[in-house]
Amino acid sequence: MEDAALGRLLGEWGLLKDHELAEAREVQSRLKLAGGNPALESVLVDFGFLTKRQLEDALAVTEGLPTPGEELPPDVVEASHDPTKKFGHFLLLNEIGRGGVGVVHRAWDTELRLVLALKFLRSEASLDPMRVVDLLQEGSRLSRLRHPNIITVHEFGRIRNQFYIAMDLLEGMGLDALIRSAKARNQMSPFYDQPKRYLAIFRDIARAVHYTHTRTPPLLHCDLKPPNIFVDFSWRPYLVDFGVARELRHDTP
């Protein structure tokens, strides 16, 4: 990051007063006269103007900012100025789902330059080693699947003390919500109103299930139900939530 931009950012955050920035630049100038070529950021840490963590936080928020000629969504730009929204190379935008064990956020991936869904363990669940193992196994299994009707996982792992899965962000609703919506309109079921559309959904999900069963080793979803079938706005269905899936091995009881 250029020295001028770094000094301006630190001033905006209140981490560095004008006279402290001037002192740091004077130290930098003296070191250059002595034959060195130190960056301002190293001077700030080495001479006690900032802690290493403060500097890292300041540099981190710039990763999500637009590159020249690029326009980002307003919520991404806003989050990029908030250090509490920073999670590794992700910017947390807003929470979009919460269950008994997990929490899902919309997030901006500063490397892929797109919005993804980040699945975390809830704070109490993250203390349970078995829950952590289940999450990492889900990420590992899904990352090996490539099917048009199965949600795509881009990465999984641990950042600081938080385990996560980064996957495609789907926009639409679950099959269970579609059924409830039809009943709210006094329809027995959307299946009767649009049978071809819903038969296509069942066909595609059956193909996705067949695909998982033909992997090596076969992968069983074990929780196939309407809430775990997601339908996007183009009516493409996805098989989601492999949290209790099992690989079928010869030694499986």
PDB file of C-alpha atoms in Angstrom:
ATOM      1  CA  MET A   1       0.000   0.000   0.000  1.00  0.00           C
ATOM      2  CA  GLU A   2       1.376   3.463  -0.867  1.00  0.00           C
ATOM      3  CA  ASP A   3       2.679   5.479   2.093  1.00  0.00           C
ATOM      4  CA  ALA A   4       0.332   8.417   1.492  1.00  0.00           C
ATOM      5  CA  ALA A   5      -2.749   6.195   1.342  1.00  0.00           C
ATOM      6  CA  LEU A   6      -1.644   4.287   4.459  1.00  0.00           C
ATOM      7  CA  GLY A   7      -1.091   7.482   6.432  1.00  0.00           C
ATOM      8  CA  ARG A   8      -4.499   8.796   5.375  1.00  0.00           C
ATOM      9  CA  LEU A   9      -6.241   5.560   6.374  1.00  0.00           C
ATOM     10  CA  LEU A  10      -4.548   5.447   9.781  1.00  0.00           C
ATOM     11  CA  GLY A  11      -5.539   9.040  10.375  1.00  0.00           C
ATOM     12  CA  GLU A  12      -9.183   8.313   9.496  1.00  0.00           C
ATOM     13  CA  TRP A  13      -9.192   5.455  11.977  1.00  0.00           C
ATOM     14  CA  GLY A  14      -7.696   7.596  14.725  1.00  0.00           C
ATOM     15  CA  LEU A  15      -4.735   5.246  15.078  1.00  0.00           C
ATOM     16  CA  LEU A  16      -2.164   7.866  14.180  1.00  0.00           C
ATOM     17  CA  LYS A  17      -2.193  11.588  14.930  1.00  0.00           C
ATOM     18  CA  ASP A  18      -0.799  14.091  12.428  1.00  0.00           C
ATOM     19  CA  HIS A  19       2.317  14.801  14.499  1.00  0.00           C
ATOM     20  CA  GLU A  20       2.968  11.064  14.938  1.00  0.00           C
ATOM     21  CA  LEU A  21       2.738  10.512  11.200  1.00  0.00           C
ATOM     22  CA  ALA A  22       5.139  13.428  10.692  1.00  0.00           C
ATOM     23  CA  GLU A  23       7.583  11.888  13.184  1.00  0.00           C
ATOM     24  CA  ALA A  24       7.378   8.514  11.470  1.00  0.00           C
ATOM     25  CA  ARG A  25       8.081  10.088   8.097  1.00  0.00           C
ATOM     26  CA  GLU A  26      11.040  11.958   9.556  1.00  0.00           C
ATOM     27  CA  VAL A  27      12.454   8.673  10.884  1.00  0.00           C
ATOM     28  CA  GLN A  28      11.865   7.139   7.466  1.00  0.00           C
ATOM     29  CA  SER A  29      13.752  10.000   5.803  1.00  0.00           C
ATOM     30  CA  ARG A  30      16.735   9.650   8.181  1.00  0.00           C
ATOM     31  CA  LEU A  31      16.923   5.912   7.488  1.00  0.00           C
ATOM     32  CA  LYS A  32      16.900   6.568   3.750  1.00  0.00           C
ATOM     33  CA  LEU A  33      19.735   9.081   4.123  1.00  0.00           C
ATOM     34  CA  ALA A  34      21.668   6.395   5.979  1.00  0.00           C
ATOM     35  CA  GLY A  35      21.355   4.108   2.977  1.00  0.00           C
ATOM     36  CA  GLY A  36      18.195   2.193   3.855  1.00  0.00           C
ATOM     37  CA  ASN A  37      14.904   2.061   2.020  1.00  0.00           C
ATOM     38  CA  PRO A  38      12.270   1.272   4.674  1.00  0.00           C
ATOM     39  CA  ALA A  39       8.556   1.255   3.953  1.00  0.00           C
ATOM     40  CA  LEU A  40       6.442   3.499   6.142  1.00  0.00           C
ATOM     41  CA  GLU A  41       4.580   0.495   7.543  1.00  0.00           C
ATOM     42  CA  SER A  42       7.784  -1.102   8.854  1.00  0.00           C
ATOM     43  CA  VAL A  43       8.837   2.187  10.463  1.00  0.00           C
ATOM     44  CA  LEU A  44       5.486   2.515  12.202  1.00  0.00           C
ATOM     45  CA  VAL A  45       5.847  -0.916  13.815  1.00  0.00           C
ATOM     46  CA  ASP A  46       9.610  -0.996  14.429  1.00  0.00           C
ATOM     47  CA  PHE A  47       9.621   2.386  16.172  1.00  0.00           C
ATOM     48  CA  GLY A  48       6.499   1.813  18.259  1.00  0.00           C
ATOM     49  CA  PHE A  49       3.967   4.067  16.534  1.00  0.00           C
ATOM     50  CA  LEU A  50       1.616   1.093  15.977  1.00  0.00           C
ATOM     51  CA  THR A  51       1.361  -2.498  17.055  1.00  0.00           C
ATOM     52  CA  LYS A  52       1.773  -5.166  14.397  1.00  0.00           C
ATOM     53  CA  ARG A  53      -1.889  -6.141  14.817  1.00  0.00           C
ATOM     54  CA  GLN A  54      -3.095  -2.558  14.287  1.00  0.00           C
ATOM     55  CA  LEU A  55      -1.088  -2.334  11.070  1.00  0.00           C
ATOM     56  CA  GLU A  56      -2.354  -5.721   9.840  1.00  0.00           C
ATOM     57  CA  ASP A  57      -5.964  -4.664  10.428  1.00  0.00           C
ATOM     58  CA  ALA A  58      -5.403  -1.401   8.560  1.00  0.00           C
ATOM     59  CA  LEU A  59      -3.833  -3.149   5.585  1.00  0.00           C
ATOM     60  CA  ALA A  60      -6.443  -5.920   5.570  1.00  0.00           C
ATOM     61  CA  VAL A  61      -9.462  -3.694   5.017  1.00  0.00           C
ATOM     62  CA  THR A  62      -7.998  -2.392   1.773  1.00  0.00           C
ATOM     63  CA  GLU A  63      -8.125  -5.835   0.153  1.00  0.00           C
ATOM     64  CA  GLY A  64     -11.818  -5.607  -0.618  1.00  0.00           C
ATOM     65  CA  LEU A  65     -11.651  -2.137  -2.160  1.00  0.00           C
ATOM     66  CA  PRO A  66     -12.174  -1.705  -5.896  1.00  0.00           C
ATOM     67  CA  THR A  67      -9.294  -2.145  -8.274  1.00  0.00           C
ATOM     68  CA  PRO A  68      -8.928   0.616 -10.905  1.00  0.00           C
ATOM     69  CA  GLY A  69     -12.014   0.626 -13.131  1.00  0.00           C
ATOM     70  CA  GLU A  70     -13.916  -1.801 -10.908  1.00  0.00           C
ATOM     71  CA  GLU A  71     -17.218  -0.984  -9.235  1.00  0.00           C
ATOM     72  CA  LEU A  72     -18.285  -2.939  -6.167  1.00  0.00           C
ATOM     73  CA  PRO A  73     -21.692  -3.216  -4.484  1.00  0.00           C
ATOM     74  CA  PRO A  74     -22.179  -0.476  -1.858  1.00  0.00           C
ATOM     75  CA  ASP A  75     -22.347  -2.993   1.023  1.00  0.00           C
ATOM     76  CA  VAL A  76     -18.977  -4.440  -0.013  1.00  0.00           C
ATOM     77  CA  VAL A  77     -17.349  -1.004  -0.066  1.00  0.00           C
ATOM     78  CA  GLU A  78     -18.893  -0.175   3.326  1.00  0.00           C
ATOM     79  CA  ALA A  79     -17.721  -3.461   4.858  1.00  0.00           C
ATOM     80  CA  SER A  80     -14.203  -2.949   3.506  1.00  0.00           C
ATOM     81  CA  HIS A  81     -13.806   0.056   5.831  1.00  0.00           C
ATOM     82  CA  ASP A  82     -14.916  -1.895   8.908  1.00  0.00           C
ATOM     83  CA  PRO A  83     -12.185  -4.083  10.479  1.00  0.00           C
ATOM     84  CA  THR A  84     -14.795  -6.121  12.383  1.00  0.00           C
ATOM     85  CA  LYS A  85     -16.142  -7.366   9.028  1.00  0.00           C
ATOM     86  CA  LYS A  86     -12.793  -8.822   8.014  1.00  0.00           C
ATOM     87  CA  PHE A  87     -12.447 -12.603   8.094  1.00  0.00           C
ATOM     88  CA  GLY A  88      -9.270 -13.707   6.362  1.00  0.00           C
ATOM     89  CA  HIS A  89      -9.698 -12.775   2.706  1.00  0.00           C
ATOM     90  CA  PHE A  90     -13.473 -12.444   3.166  1.00  0.00           C
ATOM     91  CA  LEU A  91     -15.625  -9.452   4.093  1.00  0.00           C
ATOM     92  CA  LEU A  92     -18.724 -10.411   6.094  1.00  0.00           C
ATOM     93  CA  LEU A  93     -21.745  -8.562   4.719  1.00  0.00           C
ATOM     94  CA  ASN A  94     -24.797  -9.864   6.607  1.00  0.00           C
ATOM     95  CA  GLU A  95     -26.223 -12.959   8.242  1.00  0.00           C
ATOM     96  CA  ILE A  96     -28.689 -14.819   6.028  1.00  0.00           C
ATOM     97  CA  GLY A  97     -29.418 -17.999   7.949  1.00  0.00           C
ATOM     98  CA  ARG A  98     -29.148 -19.620  11.352  1.00  0.00           C
ATOM     99  CA  GLY A  99     -29.840 -23.155  12.503  1.00  0.00           C
ATOM    100  CA  GLY A 100     -29.298 -25.247  15.580  1.00  0.00           C
ATOM    101  CA  VAL A 101     -25.597 -25.698  14.823  1.00  0.00           C
ATOM    102  CA  GLY A 102     -24.575 -23.355  12.005  1.00  0.00           C
ATOM    103  CA  VAL A 103     -24.750 -19.734  10.902  1.00  0.00           C
ATOM    104  CA  VAL A 104     -24.549 -18.578   7.265  1.00  0.00           C
ATOM    105  CA  HIS A 105     -23.322 -15.141   6.120  1.00  0.00           C
ATOM    106  CA  ARG A 106     -23.221 -13.390   2.774  1.00  0.00           C
ATOM    107  CA  ALA A 107     -19.566 -12.590   2.235  1.00  0.00           C
ATOM    108  CA  TRP A 108     -17.352 -10.935  -0.350  1.00  0.00           C
ATOM    109  CA  ASP A 109     -14.345 -12.989  -1.443  1.00  0.00           C
ATOM    110  CA  THR A 110     -11.562 -10.476  -2.078  1.00  0.00           C
ATOM    111  CA  GLU A 111      -9.592 -13.044  -4.108  1.00  0.00           C
ATOM    112  CA  LEU A 112     -12.367 -14.410  -6.345  1.00  0.00           C
ATOM    113  CA  ARG A 113     -14.076 -10.965  -6.393  1.00  0.00           C
ATOM    114  CA  LEU A 114     -17.567 -12.339  -5.911  1.00  0.00           C
ATOM    115  CA  VAL A 115     -20.201 -12.797  -3.217  1.00  0.00           C
ATOM    116  CA  LEU A 116     -20.314 -16.216  -1.565  1.00  0.00           C
ATOM    117  CA  ALA A 117     -22.045 -17.878   1.364  1.00  0.00           C
ATOM    118  CA  LEU A 118     -19.911 -18.616   4.431  1.00  0.00           C
ATOM    119  CA  LYS A 119     -21.122 -21.312   6.793  1.00  0.00           C
ATOM    120  CA  PHE A 120     -19.783 -21.202  10.360  1.00  0.00           C
ATOM    121  CA  LEU A 121     -20.443 -23.180  13.494  1.00  0.00           C
ATOM    122  CA  ARG A 122     -22.387 -21.318  16.156  1.00  0.00           C
ATOM    123  CA  SER A 123     -20.162 -20.306  19.073  1.00  0.00           C
ATOM    124  CA  GLU A 124     -21.358 -23.076  21.399  1.00  0.00           C
ATOM    125  CA  ALA A 125     -21.099 -25.735  18.662  1.00  0.00           C
ATOM    126  CA  SER A 126     -17.548 -24.665  17.783  1.00  0.00           C
ATOM    127  CA  LEU A 127     -16.443 -25.913  21.219  1.00  0.00           C
ATOM    128  CA  ASP A 128     -17.586 -29.443  20.375  1.00  0.00           C
ATOM    129  CA  PRO A 129     -14.800 -31.363  18.554  1.00  0.00           C
ATOM    130  CA  MET A 130     -17.351 -33.650  16.890  1.00  0.00           C
ATOM    131  CA  ARG A 131     -19.229 -30.667  15.424  1.00  0.00           C
ATOM    132  CA  VAL A 132     -15.949 -29.318  14.055  1.00  0.00           C
ATOM    133  CA  VAL A 133     -15.116 -32.678  12.484  1.00  0.00           C
ATOM    134  CA  ASP A 134     -18.596 -32.872  10.929  1.00  0.00           C
ATOM    135  CA  LEU A 135     -18.229 -29.387   9.393  1.00  0.00           C
ATOM    136  CA  LEU A 136     -14.794 -30.116   7.949  1.00  0.00           C
ATOM    137  CA  GLN A 137     -15.968 -33.461   6.582  1.00  0.00           C
ATOM    138  CA  GLU A 138     -18.935 -31.743   4.950  1.00  0.00           C
ATOM    139  CA  GLY A 139     -16.590 -29.211   3.334  1.00  0.00           C
ATOM    140  CA  SER A 140     -14.196 -31.936   2.180  1.00  0.00           C
ATOM    141  CA  ARG A 141     -16.931 -34.083   0.655  1.00  0.00           C
ATOM    142  CA  LEU A 142     -18.719 -31.233  -1.075  1.00  0.00           C
ATOM    143  CA  SER A 143     -15.484 -29.801  -2.478  1.00  0.00           C
ATOM    144  CA  ARG A 144     -15.019 -33.046  -4.433  1.00  0.00           C
ATOM    145  CA  LEU A 145     -18.492 -32.940  -5.983  1.00  0.00           C
ATOM    146  CA  ARG A 146     -19.141 -31.186  -9.277  1.00  0.00           C
ATOM    147  CA  HIS A 147     -22.741 -31.432 -10.425  1.00  0.00           C
ATOM    148  CA  PRO A 148     -25.127 -28.748 -11.778  1.00  0.00           C
ATOM    149  CA  ASN A 149     -27.669 -29.572  -9.050  1.00  0.00           C
ATOM    150  CA  ILE A 150     -25.312 -29.733  -6.061  1.00  0.00           C
ATOM    151  CA  ILE A 151     -24.091 -26.588  -4.356  1.00  0.00           C
ATOM    152  CA  THR A 152     -20.427 -25.830  -5.139  1.00  0.00           C
ATOM    153  CA  VAL A 153     -17.905 -25.464  -2.294  1.00  0.00           C
ATOM    154  CA  HIS A 154     -14.905 -23.269  -3.088  1.00  0.00           C
ATOM    155  CA  GLU A 155     -12.886 -23.802   0.067  1.00  0.00           C
ATOM    156  CA  PHE A 156     -13.123 -24.827   3.696  1.00  0.00           C
ATOM    157  CA  GLY A 157     -10.884 -24.717   6.714  1.00  0.00           C
ATOM    158  CA  ARG A 158      -9.990 -22.534   9.658  1.00  0.00           C
ATOM    159  CA  ILE A 159      -9.228 -18.838  10.007  1.00  0.00           C
ATOM    160  CA  ARG A 160      -8.080 -17.808  13.476  1.00  0.00           C
ATOM    161  CA  ASN A 161     -10.253 -19.988  15.735  1.00  0.00           C
ATOM    162  CA  GLN A 162     -13.257 -20.183  13.409  1.00  0.00           C
ATOM    163  CA  PHE A 163     -13.982 -23.114  11.098  1.00  0.00           C
ATOM    164  CA  TYR A 164     -15.899 -22.373   7.899  1.00  0.00           C
ATOM    165  CA  ILE A 165     -17.117 -23.528   4.495  1.00  0.00           C
ATOM    166  CA  ALA A 166     -17.200 -21.063   1.569  1.00  0.00           C
ATOM    167  CA  MET A 167     -19.778 -22.002  -1.063  1.00  0.00           C
ATOM    168  CA  ASP A 168     -21.867 -20.509  -3.859  1.00  0.00           C
ATOM    169  CA  LEU A 169     -24.529 -18.066  -2.730  1.00  0.00           C
ATOM    170  CA  LEU A 170     -27.911 -19.317  -3.927  1.00  0.00           C
ATOM    171  CA  GLU A 171     -30.844 -16.934  -4.273  1.00  0.00           C
ATOM    172  CA  GLY A 172     -34.330 -18.383  -4.134  1.00  0.00           C
ATOM    173  CA  MET A 173     -36.062 -20.524  -1.528  1.00  0.00           C
ATOM    174  CA  GLY A 174     -36.316 -24.036  -0.201  1.00  0.00           C
ATOM    175  CA  LEU A 175     -38.817 -26.520  -1.550  1.00  0.00           C
ATOM    176  CA  ASP A 176     -40.513 -26.467   1.862  1.00  0.00           C
ATOM    177  CA  ALA A 177     -41.065 -22.695   1.549  1.00  0.00           C
ATOM    178  CA  LEU A 178     -42.547 -23.171  -1.929  1.00  0.00           C
ATOM    179  CA  ILE A 179     -44.996 -25.717  -0.528  1.00  0.00           C
ATOM    180  CA  ARG A 180     -46.004 -23.396   2.322  1.00  0.00           C
ATOM    181  CA  SER A 181     -46.404 -20.524  -0.130  1.00  0.00           C
ATOM    182  CA  ALA A 182     -48.825 -22.575  -2.250  1.00  0.00           C
ATOM    183  CA  LYS A 183     -50.876 -23.530   0.799  1.00  0.00           C
ATOM    184  CA  ALA A 184     -51.032 -19.871   1.826  1.00  0.00           C
ATOM    185  CA  ARG A 185     -52.692 -19.244  -1.556  1.00  0.00           C
ATOM    186  CA  ASN A 186     -55.274 -21.962  -0.738  1.00  0.00           C
ATOM    187  CA  GLN A 187     -53.653 -24.466  -3.083  1.00  0.00           C
ATOM    188  CA  MET A 188     -53.300 -28.049  -1.898  1.00  0.00           C
ATOM    189  CA  SER A 189     -49.761 -28.118  -3.277  1.00  0.00           C
ATOM    190  CA  PRO A 190     -47.722 -26.407  -6.011  1.00  0.00           C
ATOM    191  CA  PHE A 191     -47.295 -29.879  -7.539  1.00  0.00           C
ATOM    192  CA  TYR A 192     -50.905 -29.805  -8.753  1.00  0.00           C
ATOM    193  CA  ASP A 193     -50.647 -26.259 -10.088  1.00  0.00           C
ATOM    194  CA  GLN A 194     -47.368 -26.702 -11.996  1.00  0.00           C
ATOM    195  CA  PRO A 195     -46.755 -30.468 -12.297  1.00  0.00           C
ATOM    196  CA  LYS A 196     -44.192 -30.322 -15.124  1.00  0.00           C
ATOM    197  CA  ARG A 197     -42.067 -27.771 -13.309  1.00  0.00           C
ATOM    198  CA  TYR A 198     -41.991 -29.786 -10.096  1.00  0.00           C
ATOM    199  CA  LEU A 199     -41.461 -33.096 -11.862  1.00  0.00           C
ATOM    200  CA  ALA A 200     -38.376 -31.476 -13.441  1.00  0.00           C
ATOM    201  CA  ILE A 201     -37.185 -30.481  -9.953  1.00  0.00           C
ATOM    202  CA  PHE A 202     -37.574 -34.053  -8.684  1.00  0.00           C
ATOM    203  CA  ARG A 203     -35.853 -35.425 -11.808  1.00  0.00           C
ATOM    204  CA  ASP A 204     -32.817 -33.148 -11.348  1.00  0.00           C
ATOM    205  CA  ILE A 205     -32.513 -33.891  -7.631  1.00  0.00           C
ATOM    206  CA  ALA A 206     -32.764 -37.625  -8.345  1.00  0.00           C
ATOM    207  CA  ARG A 207     -29.880 -37.221 -10.809  1.00  0.00           C
ATOM    208  CA  ALA A 208     -27.862 -35.365  -8.170  1.00  0.00           C
ATOM    209  CA  VAL A 209     -28.508 -38.121  -5.620  1.00  0.00           C
ATOM    210  CA  HIS A 210     -27.541 -40.765  -8.185  1.00  0.00           C
ATOM    211  CA  TYR A 211     -24.326 -38.836  -8.859  1.00  0.00           C
ATOM    212  CA  THR A 212     -23.346 -38.891  -5.167  1.00  0.00           C
ATOM    213  CA  HIS A 213     -24.121 -42.606  -4.991  1.00  0.00           C
ATOM    214  CA  THR A 214     -21.759 -43.332  -7.898  1.00  0.00           C
ATOM    215  CA  ARG A 215     -18.727 -41.568  -6.372  1.00  0.00           C
ATOM    216  CA  THR A 216     -15.816 -43.548  -4.959  1.00  0.00           C
ATOM    217  CA  PRO A 217     -16.642 -44.149  -2.177  1.00  0.00           C
ATOM    218  CA  PRO A 218     -20.411 -43.654  -2.581  1.00  0.00           C
ATOM    219  CA  LEU A 219     -21.754 -40.671  -0.619  1.00  0.00           C
ATOM    220  CA  LEU A 220     -25.169 -40.936   1.024  1.00  0.00           C
ATOM    221  CA  HIS A 221     -26.921 -37.641   1.812  1.00  0.00           C
ATOM    222  CA  CYS A 222     -28.935 -39.170   4.699  1.00  0.00           C
ATOM    223  CA  ASP A 223     -31.191 -36.126   5.135  1.00  0.00           C
ATOM    224  CA  LEU A 224     -33.149 -35.751   1.905  1.00  0.00           C
ATOM    225  CA  LYS A 225     -36.217 -33.594   2.610  1.00  0.00           C
ATOM    226  CA  PRO A 226     -37.864 -30.404   1.227  1.00  0.00           C
ATOM    227  CA  PRO A 227     -35.797 -27.945   3.361  1.00  0.00           C
ATOM    228  CA  ASN A 228     -32.615 -29.428   1.855  1.00  0.00           C
ATOM    229  CA  ILE A 229     -33.758 -28.910  -1.735  1.00  0.00           C
ATOM    230  CA  PHE A 230     -33.134 -25.306  -2.731  1.00  0.00           C
ATOM    231  CA  VAL A 231     -34.725 -23.803  -5.847  1.00  0.00           C
ATOM    232  CA  ASP A 232     -33.156 -20.668  -7.304  1.00  0.00           C
ATOM    233  CA  PHE A 233     -34.967 -17.896  -9.154  1.00  0.00           C
ATOM    234  CA  SER A 234     -34.395 -19.652 -12.496  1.00  0.00           C
ATOM    235  CA  TRP A 235     -36.092 -22.787 -11.060  1.00  0.00           C
ATOM    236  CA  ARG A 236     -32.884 -24.806 -10.937  1.00  0.00           C
ATOM    237  CA  PRO A 237     -32.929 -27.098  -7.875  1.00  0.00           C
ATOM    238  CA  TYR A 238     -29.903 -27.805  -5.700  1.00  0.00           C
ATOM    239  CA  LEU A 239     -29.241 -30.530  -3.182  1.00  0.00           C
ATOM    240  CA  VAL A 240     -27.840 -28.774  -0.088  1.00  0.00           C
ATOM    241  CA  ASP A 241     -26.809 -29.445   3.526  1.00  0.00           C
ATOM    242  CA  PHE A 242     -24.566 -32.504   3.577  1.00  0.00           C
ATOM    243  CA  GLY A 243     -23.965 -32.105   7.301  1.00  0.00           C
ATOM    244  CA  VAL A 244     -24.961 -35.684   8.173  1.00  0.00           C
ATOM    245  CA  ALA A 245     -23.864 -37.334   4.909  1.00  0.00           C
ATOM    246  CA  ARG A 246     -21.913 -40.580   5.132  1.00  0.00           C
ATOM    247  CA  GLU A 247     -19.409 -42.248   2.846  1.00  0.00           C
ATOM    248  CA  LEU A 248     -20.320 -45.884   2.217  1.00  0.00           C
ATOM    249  CA  ARG A 249     -17.158 -47.932   2.775  1.00  0.00           C
ATOM    250  CA  HIS A 250     -16.697 -51.642   3.248  1.00  0.00           C
ATOM    251  CA  ASP A 251     -16.041 -51.117   6.952  1.00  0.00           C
ATOM    252  CA  THR A 252     -19.155 -48.898   7.438  1.00  0.00           C
ATOM    253  CA  PRO A 253     -21.324 -50.513  10.136  1.00  0.00           C
TER     254      PRO A 253
END
